[in-house]
Amino acid sequence: MAFTSKIQQNLALFLLLLIEISQVMSRKLHKISLREEHENWMAEYGKLYKDAAEKETLIICGFAFYCHHVVHGGSSIVGFVSWRVSMFPITNIYCVSYLAAVGTRFSSIVILVSPTITCRHPMLLITNTLYMTNAPTEIANEIFKENVEFIESFNAAGNKPYKLGVNLFADLTLEEFKDFRFGLKKTHEFSITPFKYENVTDIPEAIDWREKGAVTPIKDQGQCGSCWAFSTVAATEGIHQITTGNLVSLSEQELVSCDTKGEDQGCEGGYMEDGFEFIIKNGGITTEANYPYKGVNGTCNTTIAASTVAQIKGKLWHQPVSVSIDANNGHSMFYAGGIYMGECGIDLDHGVTAVGYGTTNETDYWIVKNSWGTGWGEKGFIRMQPGITAKHGLCGIAMDSSYPTT
C-alpha cells in the first residue's frame, strides 16, 4: 500500500513538472507571438519609436499587460491584448490607467499591470492621428468602460441588421467625438430636395462606383472639422475619373487653407456647395500629391497649379454625390458593419459622399464614403438604409445633396 502511494505521489509530481514545463514553453511561444503582433501593429499604423530602448520597454509592457490576470468586483477578468482593437475581449477596466490600443486623448499613457509594474508611453499614433488632452485618466477609463458596455449591450440585443464595435473613438464622449470629427456648418438653410429616383425609370438595380474605379481610398480628416472638404473632393474625384478615365486623389488641404473668403472656414467647418463654387472660380483643384493634407488651417499656397475642374451630368447613378447627414449619435460613432438603420435625427452636422447603392436580402442601402479612416465601419464606408418613405431620408441624407456642375 505504501509503495503504491509513493508511486502515485511521484506520478503526481511528474505530471506537475510536465505542466510547468508546458506552461514555460507556452509563455515563451506566446511572448514570441506577441512580439510579432507588435511588429505587425507597427507596420500597419506606421509607428516609429525614438530608440530601441523605448520600443523594448513598450514590448515588455505589452507582454505584462496581456498576461496579467486580475480580479475586480469578485469576478475574474483577462487583460486586453495590447495594441490591437479587434482582440479586446472584456467590458471592464481594472489594471489599466488608460487603454493603449485605440488612440489616446492624453499626452501620456500609464498602464498599471501590477502594483510594481508601470509602463509609460509618451505618445501613441493610431492611423496617423494623435489625440491628446489633459483630462484625468480616471475619467477616460470610465468613458471607455461606458462606451464598451453600450456597444456590447446593443450587439447582444441583436435586433438590428448592423453591428457596433470598439474603434479609435472608444475613449471619447459623444460631444468630444463631435468636436473632433464633424465640420458641417449648421447656419446654412437646408432645402429639402429628396434624394430619390424621381422621374427616372431607366436606372440599374445597383451601382458601386468603387468597383468602377471612381473612388479613391479612404482618407482621415483627423482632429479638423473638414468633413465638408473631404466630401467635396470625393465627389470631384469621382466625376473626374468618369469624365477622363483617370482616378486622381485631389487636395482637401487646398480647400481647407484657401477656401476661406466665404462661409467655409477650414477646420472650423464649411459647406460642400461652397467648396464646389471655389473649385469652379479657382479654375480647378490641385492633386493631393501637390498639396498634401495637414489637418490644420494653414496659409494658402497660391503657387500650386490647379488641375482640371471635373464636370457632372447627373446624380448618383451617374457619379458620386456629396450628401449631409446627422451623425451625432453613438450608433454612428461605433458603426462596425451591416446596413445602418439606427435612430438619428435630421440636424445635419457631417458631410460624406454617396458612392453607390444596392440591395441585400431585400433591404436597399446607400454606399457612403466617410472620412474617419479605415478603422471605422466597413473599412471606412457605411451602408445606410435610404429611408425612402421619409422625404428627408434616414439621418437627413436626402436634405442636402450636391455635386459640381458646369
CSV table of C-alpha atoms in Angstrom, one decimal, residues 124-387:
chain,number,residue,atom,x,y,z
A,124,LEU,CA,0.6,56.8,-29.4
A,125,LEU,CA,-0.2,57.3,-33.0
A,126,ILE,CA,-3.2,55.5,-34.4
A,127,THR,CA,-3.9,55.8,-38.1
A,128,ASN,CA,-1.6,58.8,-38.2
A,129,THR,CA,-3.9,60.7,-35.8
A,130,LEU,CA,-2.8,61.9,-32.4
A,131,TYR,CA,-5.4,62.5,-29.7
A,132,MET,CA,-4.2,64.5,-26.7
A,133,THR,CA,-5.8,66.1,-23.7
A,134,ASN,CA,-5.0,66.7,-20.1
A,135,ALA,CA,-8.2,65.1,-18.8
A,136,PRO,CA,-7.7,62.8,-15.7
A,137,THR,CA,-7.1,59.2,-16.7
A,138,GLU,CA,-9.8,58.0,-14.3
A,139,ILE,CA,-12.4,59.9,-16.4
A,140,ALA,CA,-11.1,58.3,-19.6
A,141,ASN,CA,-11.3,54.9,-18.0
A,142,GLU,CA,-15.0,55.5,-17.2
A,143,ILE,CA,-15.7,56.9,-20.7
A,144,PHE,CA,-14.1,53.8,-22.3
A,145,LYS,CA,-16.0,51.5,-19.9
A,146,GLU,CA,-19.3,53.1,-20.7
A,147,ASN,CA,-18.7,53.0,-24.5
A,148,VAL,CA,-17.8,49.3,-24.4
A,149,GLU,CA,-20.8,48.5,-22.3
A,150,PHE,CA,-23.0,50.5,-24.8
A,151,ILE,CA,-21.5,48.6,-27.7
A,152,GLU,CA,-21.9,45.2,-26.2
A,153,SER,CA,-25.4,45.9,-25.0
A,154,PHE,CA,-26.5,46.9,-28.5
A,155,ASN,CA,-24.9,43.9,-30.2
A,156,ALA,CA,-26.3,41.5,-27.6
A,157,ALA,CA,-29.8,42.7,-28.4
A,158,GLY,CA,-29.3,41.5,-32.0
A,159,ASN,CA,-32.4,43.3,-33.3
A,160,LYS,CA,-30.7,45.5,-36.0
A,161,PRO,CA,-29.0,44.5,-39.3
A,162,TYR,CA,-25.8,46.2,-38.3
A,163,LYS,CA,-23.2,45.9,-35.6
A,164,LEU,CA,-21.2,48.4,-33.4
A,165,GLY,CA,-17.6,47.8,-32.5
A,166,VAL,CA,-14.7,49.2,-30.4
A,167,ASN,CA,-12.7,51.6,-32.6
A,168,LEU,CA,-10.3,54.5,-32.3
A,169,PHE,CA,-13.1,56.7,-30.9
A,170,ALA,CA,-13.8,54.4,-27.9
A,171,ASP,CA,-12.1,56.8,-25.4
A,172,LEU,CA,-14.2,59.8,-26.5
A,173,THR,CA,-17.6,61.1,-25.2
A,174,LEU,CA,-20.1,61.8,-27.9
A,175,GLU,CA,-19.5,65.5,-27.5
A,176,GLU,CA,-15.7,65.1,-27.9
A,177,PHE,CA,-16.3,62.9,-30.9
A,178,LYS,CA,-18.5,65.5,-32.5
A,179,ASP,CA,-15.9,68.2,-31.9
A,180,PHE,CA,-13.1,66.1,-33.4
A,181,ARG,CA,-14.8,64.6,-36.4
A,182,PHE,CA,-17.6,66.8,-37.7
A,183,GLY,CA,-17.4,70.1,-39.5
A,184,LEU,CA,-20.6,70.7,-41.5
A,185,LYS,CA,-21.8,74.2,-40.5
A,186,LYS,CA,-25.4,74.5,-39.2
A,187,THR,CA,-26.1,78.1,-40.0
A,188,HIS,CA,-26.9,77.0,-43.6
A,189,GLU,CA,-30.6,76.9,-44.6
A,190,PHE,CA,-31.1,73.4,-46.0
A,191,SER,CA,-33.9,73.0,-48.5
A,192,ILE,CA,-35.4,69.5,-48.6
A,193,THR,CA,-34.8,68.0,-52.0
A,194,PRO,CA,-35.5,64.3,-51.7
A,195,PHE,CA,-32.6,62.1,-52.7
A,196,LYS,CA,-34.7,59.6,-54.6
A,197,TYR,CA,-35.1,58.2,-58.1
A,198,GLU,CA,-37.7,60.8,-59.1
A,199,ASN,CA,-38.8,60.9,-62.7
A,200,VAL,CA,-36.1,58.4,-63.6
A,201,THR,CA,-37.1,54.9,-64.8
A,202,ASP,CA,-34.0,53.5,-66.7
A,203,ILE,CA,-31.5,53.0,-63.9
A,204,PRO,CA,-29.6,50.0,-62.8
A,205,GLU,CA,-30.7,47.9,-59.8
A,206,ALA,CA,-27.4,48.5,-58.1
A,207,ILE,CA,-24.2,50.5,-58.6
A,208,ASP,CA,-20.9,50.7,-56.8
A,209,TRP,CA,-18.5,53.4,-58.0
A,210,ARG,CA,-15.7,51.7,-56.1
A,211,GLU,CA,-16.0,48.8,-58.5
A,212,LYS,CA,-15.9,51.2,-61.4
A,213,GLY,CA,-12.7,52.8,-60.2
A,214,ALA,CA,-14.2,56.2,-59.4
A,215,VAL,CA,-13.5,56.2,-55.6
A,216,THR,CA,-10.1,56.9,-54.1
A,217,PRO,CA,-9.0,55.1,-50.9
A,218,ILE,CA,-10.5,56.1,-47.5
A,219,LYS,CA,-8.8,59.2,-46.0
A,220,ASP,CA,-8.8,60.6,-42.5
A,221,GLN,CA,-9.7,64.1,-41.6
A,222,GLY,CA,-8.1,63.9,-38.1
A,223,GLN,CA,-9.0,66.5,-35.5
A,224,CYS,CA,-10.0,69.0,-38.1
A,225,GLY,CA,-13.7,69.9,-38.9
A,226,SER,CA,-13.0,69.4,-42.6
A,227,CYS,CA,-15.6,66.7,-43.5
A,228,TRP,CA,-17.1,69.2,-45.9
A,229,ALA,CA,-13.8,69.4,-47.8
A,230,PHE,CA,-13.4,65.6,-47.9
A,231,SER,CA,-17.0,65.2,-49.2
A,232,THR,CA,-16.4,67.9,-51.9
A,233,VAL,CA,-13.2,66.4,-53.0
A,234,ALA,CA,-14.5,62.8,-53.1
A,235,ALA,CA,-17.4,63.8,-55.4
A,236,THR,CA,-15.0,65.8,-57.6
A,237,GLU,CA,-12.6,62.9,-57.8
A,238,GLY,CA,-15.4,60.6,-58.9
A,239,ILE,CA,-16.7,62.7,-61.8
A,240,HIS,CA,-13.1,63.5,-62.8
A,241,GLN,CA,-12.5,59.7,-63.2
A,242,ILE,CA,-15.8,59.2,-65.0
A,243,THR,CA,-15.0,62.0,-67.4
A,244,THR,CA,-11.3,61.4,-68.1
A,245,GLY,CA,-10.8,57.7,-67.1
A,246,ASN,CA,-8.1,58.7,-64.6
A,247,LEU,CA,-8.6,58.4,-60.9
A,248,VAL,CA,-6.6,61.1,-59.2
A,249,SER,CA,-6.5,61.9,-55.4
A,250,LEU,CA,-7.3,65.6,-55.1
A,251,SER,CA,-6.3,68.1,-52.4
A,252,GLU,CA,-8.6,68.6,-49.4
A,253,GLN,CA,-5.9,70.8,-47.9
A,254,GLU,CA,-6.3,73.3,-50.7
A,255,LEU,CA,-10.0,73.8,-49.7
A,256,VAL,CA,-9.1,73.9,-46.0
A,257,SER,CA,-6.4,76.5,-46.4
A,258,CYS,CA,-7.6,78.5,-49.4
A,259,ASP,CA,-11.5,78.4,-49.5
A,260,THR,CA,-11.9,80.9,-46.6
A,261,LYS,CA,-13.4,84.0,-48.1
A,262,GLY,CA,-17.0,82.9,-47.8
A,263,GLU,CA,-18.7,80.7,-45.2
A,264,ASP,CA,-16.1,77.9,-45.5
A,265,GLN,CA,-13.6,78.3,-42.7
A,266,GLY,CA,-11.2,75.3,-42.9
A,267,CYS,CA,-11.1,73.2,-39.7
A,268,GLU,CA,-14.0,75.3,-38.3
A,269,GLY,CA,-16.4,73.9,-40.8
A,270,GLY,CA,-18.0,74.6,-44.2
A,271,TYR,CA,-20.4,73.5,-47.0
A,272,MET,CA,-19.9,71.2,-49.9
A,273,GLU,CA,-21.8,73.6,-52.3
A,274,ASP,CA,-19.4,76.4,-51.4
A,275,GLY,CA,-16.5,74.0,-51.9
A,276,PHE,CA,-17.7,73.3,-55.5
A,277,GLU,CA,-18.1,77.0,-56.1
A,278,PHE,CA,-14.5,77.6,-55.0
A,279,ILE,CA,-13.2,74.9,-57.3
A,280,ILE,CA,-15.0,76.5,-60.3
A,281,LYS,CA,-14.0,80.0,-59.5
A,282,ASN,CA,-10.4,78.9,-58.8
A,283,GLY,CA,-10.2,77.2,-62.2
A,284,GLY,CA,-9.8,73.7,-60.7
A,285,ILE,CA,-8.2,72.0,-57.7
A,286,THR,CA,-4.7,70.5,-57.4
A,287,THR,CA,-3.8,67.0,-56.5
A,288,GLU,CA,-3.1,65.6,-53.0
A,289,ALA,CA,0.5,64.9,-54.0
A,290,ASN,CA,1.0,68.6,-54.8
A,291,TYR,CA,-0.8,69.9,-51.7
A,292,PRO,CA,-0.9,67.1,-49.1
A,293,TYR,CA,-3.4,67.1,-46.2
A,294,LYS,CA,-2.1,68.6,-42.9
A,295,GLY,CA,-5.3,68.7,-40.8
A,296,VAL,CA,-4.8,72.3,-39.9
A,297,ASN,CA,-6.0,75.6,-41.4
A,298,GLY,CA,-2.6,76.8,-42.5
A,299,THR,CA,-1.8,79.5,-45.0
A,300,CYS,CA,-3.0,79.2,-48.6
A,301,ASN,CA,-0.2,78.2,-51.0
A,302,THR,CA,-1.2,80.1,-54.1
A,303,THR,CA,1.8,78.9,-56.2
A,304,ILE,CA,0.4,75.4,-56.6
A,305,ALA,CA,-1.2,74.8,-60.1
A,306,ALA,CA,-4.7,73.6,-60.1
A,307,SER,CA,-6.0,70.5,-62.1
A,308,THR,CA,-8.9,70.5,-64.4
A,309,VAL,CA,-12.4,71.0,-63.0
A,310,ALA,CA,-14.5,67.9,-63.2
A,311,GLN,CA,-17.9,68.0,-64.9
A,312,ILE,CA,-21.1,66.4,-63.9
A,313,LYS,CA,-24.3,65.4,-65.8
A,314,GLY,CA,-26.4,63.6,-63.3
A,315,LYS,CA,-26.8,62.3,-59.8
A,316,LEU,CA,-25.7,59.2,-58.0
A,317,TRP,CA,-26.4,56.7,-60.8
A,318,HIS,CA,-24.1,58.8,-63.0
A,319,GLN,CA,-21.5,59.8,-60.4
A,320,PRO,CA,-20.6,60.0,-56.6
A,321,VAL,CA,-22.6,62.7,-54.8
A,322,SER,CA,-21.9,64.8,-51.7
A,323,VAL,CA,-24.6,64.5,-49.0
A,324,SER,CA,-25.1,65.7,-45.5
A,325,ILE,CA,-26.2,63.6,-42.5
A,326,ASP,CA,-26.9,63.7,-38.8
A,327,ALA,CA,-24.1,61.7,-37.3
A,328,ASN,CA,-24.2,62.9,-33.8
A,329,ASN,CA,-25.1,59.6,-32.1
A,330,GLY,CA,-23.3,56.6,-30.6
A,331,HIS,CA,-24.5,54.3,-33.3
A,332,SER,CA,-22.7,56.3,-36.0
A,333,MET,CA,-19.7,56.7,-33.7
A,334,PHE,CA,-19.2,52.9,-33.3
A,335,TYR,CA,-20.8,51.5,-36.5
A,336,ALA,CA,-18.8,48.4,-37.5
A,337,GLY,CA,-20.8,46.9,-40.3
A,338,GLY,CA,-24.2,45.9,-41.8
A,339,ILE,CA,-27.0,48.0,-43.2
A,340,TYR,CA,-27.3,51.0,-40.9
A,341,MET,CA,-30.9,52.0,-39.9
A,342,GLY,CA,-30.2,53.4,-36.5
A,343,GLU,CA,-32.0,56.1,-34.6
A,344,CYS,CA,-30.9,59.6,-35.8
A,345,GLY,CA,-32.4,63.0,-36.4
A,346,ILE,CA,-32.1,65.5,-39.3
A,347,ASP,CA,-29.8,68.0,-37.5
A,348,LEU,CA,-27.2,67.9,-40.3
A,349,ASP,CA,-23.7,68.1,-39.0
A,350,HIS,CA,-21.4,65.9,-41.1
A,351,GLY,CA,-20.5,65.8,-44.8
A,352,VAL,CA,-20.0,62.5,-46.6
A,353,THR,CA,-20.1,61.1,-50.1
A,354,ALA,CA,-22.6,58.6,-51.6
A,355,VAL,CA,-20.7,56.4,-54.0
A,356,GLY,CA,-23.3,53.8,-54.8
A,357,TYR,CA,-26.4,51.8,-53.9
A,358,GLY,CA,-27.6,48.3,-53.8
A,359,THR,CA,-29.9,45.7,-52.2
A,360,THR,CA,-29.1,42.8,-49.8
A,361,ASN,CA,-31.9,40.5,-48.5
A,362,GLU,CA,-34.5,42.8,-50.0
A,363,THR,CA,-33.1,45.7,-48.0
A,364,ASP,CA,-32.0,48.8,-50.0
A,365,TYR,CA,-29.0,50.8,-49.0
A,366,TRP,CA,-26.7,53.6,-50.0
A,367,ILE,CA,-22.9,53.1,-50.1
A,368,VAL,CA,-21.4,56.1,-48.3
A,369,LYS,CA,-17.8,57.0,-48.1
A,370,ASN,CA,-16.7,58.6,-44.8
A,371,SER,CA,-13.5,60.5,-43.8
A,372,TRP,CA,-12.7,58.8,-40.4
A,373,GLY,CA,-10.1,56.4,-41.6
A,374,THR,CA,-10.3,52.7,-42.5
A,375,GLY,CA,-10.6,51.6,-38.9
A,376,TRP,CA,-14.2,52.8,-38.8
A,377,GLY,CA,-17.2,51.0,-40.3
A,378,GLU,CA,-16.7,48.7,-43.3
A,379,LYS,CA,-13.1,49.7,-44.0
A,380,GLY,CA,-14.2,53.4,-43.9
A,381,PHE,CA,-17.5,53.0,-45.7
A,382,ILE,CA,-21.1,52.6,-44.3
A,383,ARG,CA,-24.2,51.1,-45.9
A,384,MET,CA,-27.2,53.2,-45.0
A,385,GLN,CA,-30.9,52.4,-45.5
A,386,PRO,CA,-32.2,55.2,-47.7
A,387,GLY,CA,-35.3,55.9,-45.6
